[in-house]
Every structure is written in C-alpha cells, then in structure tokens.
Short mmCIF file of C-alpha atoms in Angstrom, two decimals:
data_model
loop_
_atom_site.label_atom_id
_atom_site.label_comp_id
_atom_site.label_asym_id
_atom_site.label_seq_id
_atom_site.Cartn_x
_atom_site.Cartn_y
_atom_site.Cartn_z
CA UNK A 23 -60.92 38.65 -138.68
CA UNK A 24 -61.07 35.14 -140.07
CA UNK A 25 -63.37 32.72 -138.34
CA UNK A 26 -63.01 28.99 -137.79
CA UNK A 27 -62.46 27.14 -141.05
CA UNK A 28 -62.83 23.46 -141.84
CA UNK A 29 -61.89 21.28 -144.77
CA UNK A 30 -63.12 19.57 -146.75
CA UNK A 31 -66.66 20.92 -146.74
CA UNK A 32 -67.94 17.61 -148.04
CA UNK A 33 -66.42 14.15 -147.99
CA UNK A 34 -67.87 11.01 -149.51
CA UNK A 35 -66.08 7.79 -148.72
CA UNK A 36 -66.60 4.08 -148.90
CA UNK A 37 -67.21 1.95 -145.85
CA UNK A 38 -63.94 0.76 -144.38
CA UNK A 39 -61.82 3.66 -145.61
CA UNK A 40 -60.03 6.13 -143.32
CA UNK A 41 -60.82 9.86 -143.44
CA UNK A 42 -59.15 12.97 -142.07
CA UNK A 43 -61.05 16.15 -141.28
CA UNK A 44 -59.23 19.41 -140.68
CA UNK A 45 -60.01 22.39 -138.47
CA UNK A 46 -58.29 25.78 -138.42
CA UNK A 47 -59.34 27.65 -135.28
CA UNK A 48 -59.45 31.39 -134.84
CA UNK A 49 -55.91 32.69 -134.46
CA UNK A 50 -54.88 32.88 -130.83
CA UNK A 51 -57.67 30.65 -129.56
CA UNK A 52 -56.26 28.10 -127.15
CA UNK A 53 -59.33 25.88 -126.82
CA UNK A 54 -60.60 23.68 -129.66
CA UNK A 55 -63.61 21.39 -129.70
CA UNK A 56 -65.00 18.77 -132.06
CA UNK A 57 -68.71 17.96 -132.20
CA UNK A 58 -70.78 15.65 -134.37
CA UNK A 59 -74.25 16.49 -135.67
CA UNK A 60 -76.26 13.66 -137.16
CA UNK A 61 -79.13 14.48 -139.53
CA UNK A 62 -81.80 16.41 -137.69
CA UNK A 63 -80.10 15.87 -134.36
CA UNK A 64 -78.32 17.96 -131.77
CA UNK A 65 -74.60 18.40 -131.36
CA UNK A 66 -72.67 15.61 -129.69
CA UNK A 67 -69.35 16.42 -128.00
CA UNK A 68 -66.38 14.40 -129.24
CA UNK A 69 -63.09 15.85 -127.98
CA UNK A 70 -61.65 19.02 -126.39
CA UNK A 71 -58.16 20.50 -126.52
CA UNK A 72 -57.03 23.27 -124.16
CA UNK A 73 -53.53 24.65 -124.63
CA UNK A 74 -50.87 22.08 -123.84
CA UNK A 75 -53.07 20.03 -121.53
CA UNK A 76 -54.00 16.45 -122.28
CA UNK A 77 -57.15 16.43 -124.44
CA UNK A 78 -60.51 15.38 -123.06
CA UNK A 79 -61.42 12.43 -125.26
CA UNK A 80 -64.46 11.39 -123.25
CA UNK A 81 -66.88 11.93 -126.14
CA UNK A 82 -65.17 9.82 -128.77
CA UNK A 83 -67.64 7.05 -129.68
CA UNK A 84 -65.07 4.34 -130.41
CA UNK A 85 -61.34 3.72 -130.77
CA UNK A 86 -61.73 4.27 -134.52
CA UNK A 87 -61.90 7.98 -133.75
CA UNK A 88 -58.83 10.02 -132.86
CA UNK A 89 -57.75 13.65 -133.02
CA UNK A 90 -54.56 15.62 -132.89
CA UNK A 91 -53.76 19.25 -132.48
CA UNK A 92 -50.38 20.28 -133.77
CA UNK A 93 -48.56 23.33 -132.46
CA UNK A 94 -51.59 24.40 -130.50
CA UNK A 95 -53.40 25.45 -133.66
CA UNK A 96 -54.67 23.21 -136.47
CA UNK A 97 -56.51 20.04 -135.50
CA UNK A 98 -57.18 16.86 -137.45
CA UNK A 99 -59.96 14.41 -136.63
CA UNK A 100 -59.29 10.95 -138.02
CA UNK A 101 -61.88 8.24 -138.42
CA UNK A 102 -60.49 4.82 -139.26
CA UNK A 103 -62.43 2.04 -140.98
CA UNK A 104 -65.45 4.27 -141.47
CA UNK A 105 -68.93 2.86 -140.95
CA UNK A 106 -72.25 4.09 -142.33
CA UNK A 107 -73.27 5.32 -138.86
CA UNK A 108 -70.32 7.72 -138.97
CA UNK A 109 -72.20 9.76 -141.58
CA UNK A 110 -72.84 13.18 -140.05
CA UNK A 111 -71.69 16.77 -140.06
CA UNK A 112 -68.51 17.19 -138.03
CA UNK A 113 -68.27 20.64 -136.48
CA UNK A 114 -65.21 22.26 -134.98
CA UNK A 115 -65.31 25.19 -132.58
CA UNK A 116 -62.72 27.30 -130.84
CA UNK A 117 -62.66 29.67 -127.91
CA UNK A 118 -60.10 32.02 -126.49
CA UNK A 119 -59.74 30.00 -123.33
CA UNK A 120 -60.40 33.15 -121.34
CA UNK A 121 -64.08 33.41 -122.19
CA UNK A 122 -66.75 30.75 -122.46
CA UNK A 123 -68.01 31.49 -125.96
CA UNK A 124 -67.31 28.93 -128.66
CA UNK A 125 -67.23 29.94 -132.33
CA UNK A 126 -68.14 27.27 -134.82
CA UNK A 127 -66.74 26.40 -138.20
CA UNK A 128 -68.95 25.56 -141.19
CA UNK A 129 -68.56 21.83 -140.66
CA UNK A 130 -67.55 18.88 -142.81
CA UNK A 131 -70.40 16.77 -144.13
CA UNK A 132 -69.20 13.15 -144.13
CA UNK A 133 -71.11 10.54 -146.10
CA UNK A 134 -70.08 6.91 -145.79
CA UNK A 135 -71.47 4.73 -148.55
CA UNK B 11 -74.54 11.83 -116.64
CA UNK B 12 -74.72 15.37 -117.91
CA UNK B 13 -77.86 16.09 -119.86
CA UNK B 14 -79.78 19.02 -121.29
CA UNK B 15 -83.43 18.61 -122.20
CA UNK B 16 -85.00 21.07 -124.64
CA UNK B 17 -88.67 21.66 -125.44
CA UNK B 18 -90.52 21.91 -127.69
CA UNK B 19 -88.85 20.09 -130.58
CA UNK B 20 -90.89 22.12 -133.08
CA UNK B 21 -92.65 25.44 -132.68
CA UNK B 22 -94.80 27.34 -135.16
CA UNK B 23 -95.85 30.92 -134.45
CA UNK B 24 -97.50 33.67 -136.41
CA UNK B 25 -95.32 36.57 -137.43
CA UNK B 26 -95.33 39.16 -134.69
CA UNK B 27 -96.11 36.68 -131.92
CA UNK B 28 -93.67 35.59 -129.24
CA UNK B 29 -91.77 32.30 -129.07
CA UNK B 30 -90.46 30.59 -125.94
CA UNK B 31 -88.05 27.67 -125.82
CA UNK B 32 -87.21 25.96 -122.55
CA UNK B 33 -84.20 23.93 -121.42
CA UNK B 34 -83.40 21.99 -118.27
CA UNK B 35 -79.89 20.92 -117.29
CA UNK B 36 -78.69 18.26 -114.89
CA UNK B 37 -75.12 19.33 -113.98
CA UNK B 38 -75.41 21.70 -111.04
CA UNK B 39 -71.84 22.91 -111.70
CA UNK B 40 -72.90 24.43 -115.03
CA UNK B 41 -72.35 28.16 -115.03
CA UNK B 42 -72.61 29.24 -118.65
CA UNK B 43 -75.66 28.89 -120.89
CA UNK B 44 -75.41 29.93 -124.56
CA UNK B 45 -78.10 29.82 -127.22
CA UNK B 46 -77.25 29.13 -130.84
CA UNK B 47 -79.27 29.65 -134.01
CA UNK B 48 -78.60 27.33 -136.92
CA UNK B 49 -80.05 27.97 -140.34
CA UNK B 50 -80.27 25.14 -142.83
CA UNK B 51 -76.82 24.09 -143.98
CA UNK B 52 -75.11 26.77 -141.94
CA UNK B 53 -72.92 26.78 -138.85
CA UNK B 54 -74.44 27.43 -135.39
CA UNK B 55 -74.29 31.12 -134.52
CA UNK B 56 -74.35 32.44 -130.96
CA UNK B 57 -77.35 34.70 -130.43
CA UNK B 58 -77.30 35.26 -126.68
CA UNK B 59 -75.76 33.79 -123.56
CA UNK B 60 -76.15 34.05 -119.81
CA UNK B 61 -73.92 33.26 -116.87
CA UNK B 62 -75.00 31.82 -113.58
CA UNK B 63 -74.61 35.06 -111.65
CA UNK B 64 -77.36 36.70 -113.69
CA UNK B 65 -81.08 35.90 -113.77
CA UNK B 66 -82.05 37.57 -117.02
CA UNK B 67 -80.40 39.11 -120.06
CA UNK B 68 -81.97 40.93 -122.97
CA UNK B 69 -80.73 41.93 -126.40
CA UNK B 70 -83.36 43.72 -128.51
CA UNK B 71 -86.06 41.14 -129.33
CA UNK B 72 -84.24 38.27 -127.63
CA UNK B 73 -84.08 37.53 -123.93
CA UNK B 74 -82.88 34.65 -121.80
CA UNK B 75 -83.92 33.83 -118.24
CA UNK B 76 -82.15 31.50 -115.83
CA UNK B 77 -83.49 29.77 -112.74
CA UNK B 78 -80.50 28.14 -111.03
CA UNK B 79 -82.57 26.58 -108.28
CA UNK B 80 -84.78 24.76 -110.74
CA UNK B 81 -81.89 24.29 -113.20
CA UNK B 82 -83.75 25.61 -116.16
CA UNK B 83 -83.35 28.44 -118.60
CA UNK B 84 -85.48 29.81 -121.40
CA UNK B 85 -85.16 31.75 -124.63
CA UNK B 86 -87.78 34.37 -125.43
CA UNK B 87 -88.14 35.91 -128.87
CA UNK B 88 -90.65 38.74 -129.19
CA UNK B 89 -92.18 40.21 -132.35
CA UNK B 90 -91.04 37.23 -134.38
CA UNK B 91 -90.11 37.70 -138.02
CA UNK B 92 -89.79 35.18 -140.88
CA UNK B 93 -85.99 35.43 -140.67
CA UNK B 94 -86.17 34.05 -137.13
CA UNK B 95 -87.10 30.69 -138.65
CA UNK B 96 -84.26 28.28 -137.85
CA UNK B 97 -83.22 25.58 -135.41
CA UNK B 98 -82.31 26.87 -131.97
CA UNK B 99 -80.01 24.98 -129.60
CA UNK B 100 -79.46 25.61 -125.93
CA UNK B 101 -76.33 24.43 -124.17
CA UNK B 102 -74.85 24.26 -120.69
CA UNK B 103 -71.21 24.20 -119.70
CA UNK B 104 -68.77 24.70 -116.86
CA UNK B 105 -67.09 27.74 -118.33
CA UNK B 106 -64.37 27.04 -120.87
CA UNK B 107 -65.26 23.39 -121.22
CA UNK B 108 -67.36 21.26 -123.48
CA UNK B 109 -70.93 22.26 -124.18
CA UNK B 110 -73.76 19.86 -123.48
CA UNK B 111 -76.36 20.70 -126.09
CA UNK B 112 -80.09 20.30 -126.08
CA UNK B 113 -81.68 18.44 -128.97
CA UNK B 114 -82.83 21.60 -130.73
CA UNK B 115 -86.08 23.40 -131.50
CA UNK B 116 -87.19 23.99 -135.06
CA UNK B 117 -88.93 27.37 -135.08
CA UNK B 118 -91.18 28.31 -137.97
CA UNK B 119 -92.49 31.84 -138.19
CA UNK B 120 -95.53 31.95 -140.41
CA UNK B 121 -96.03 35.11 -142.45
#
C-alpha cells in the first residue's frame, strides 16, 4: 500500500516568512512523528502525536514551531518567521500504534535564504 | 537527558569484509532498538530491529546484538557489498514513542 507522503519535496523561502509542511501518514496509523535532519547530521525529534492524546511537543526548538494533526490523519508542521538555522530536511514518520516500527516519508528539504 | 552515542562516524571496508557499528544508550527504560539505512537523498529505511527481551537477531547478512546490562547494541554486516554503502542510524525508544537517534555512521564499501 501507499507509504508516508510529504509535501512539498522542496521549499525555498526567505528569512522571516512562514512555511507549512504537510505529512500524510500510512492509512490507519495512529502515531505520527516529526523529525528534523540538518545537513550531515542525525535525526532530531520534534513532536509526536498518538491518537487523540495531547501531542508531545518536547522536541520543538522554539515557539516559532508548531504542528497540528487534523482528524487523526494528516499533519501540518508550521514554522513562523523562518531563520537560516531552520534549513534542514523535515522528516515525518508514522506507526500503527500497536507496534514500535516507524515508517518514514521522503522528507521536505527546507532552505531559508 | 536521553542520549544515544554511535561509533564510528565513518567506516570504510573492502568488499566482502565485515562491518560493525556500535551504539550506547542512556535511558534504561528503552526497550526497542531499530537500525535504519539512509541512502543519499532518500528516506531512512528500517533494516533490522531488536527488542529488549532478545539478545541477538539475524536476517541474512545483517545481525544485531543487544547487551541490556551495558546498555549497548551493535549492527553487524557480513560479506559487505557496494550497495551496502549508505549512512546507518541506530535508535532507542520506549516502544511506541519517539526515537532517540544516534548521529549516524557513513559506511563505504570499497570494490
């Protein structure tokens, strides 16, 4: 079946602008995760949604970052007033909530000029 | 805080040789340890995982070992091939929760 999808695949924006990144998890997956991968670096946890529970926002680096998950499916990560240090690949993953395995999307490469 | 250390950061091996990547975790409540392979410009792909009730797991040329007492786990790739060249990430988690990733190992298999 279809895997995790993300859009856009690439986003170039100017410093100070807001951006929205979208994630479509695998159908039926109740858990959704956002990670950030800076150039040549590992994956940094940002936020976690599980069903109808309050999200775990402990990884968000600043209050400029926020995320929503509507209807328990699609998620949007919003970065307000983007800064150059926000440039990275933003990866979304989902899991069934019954097993531990997370399946990753292709990522959105964000470049802030 | 929670942390996963991964070594080495780069590893070059001759084709046919074995490669070993080691990770150490800090959260003693971690009970799930996946390994991901990421090729350039691609998404991370799960290659093998192990749970805390098992000491070793093997899948063809790939194996993972876990030492809960020492809080470390390792990835072993035997008979390496050029297509094994990629960045490998280890991670630790408490089940269906966030992953804490290692910093990655860039493996180069030399033909």
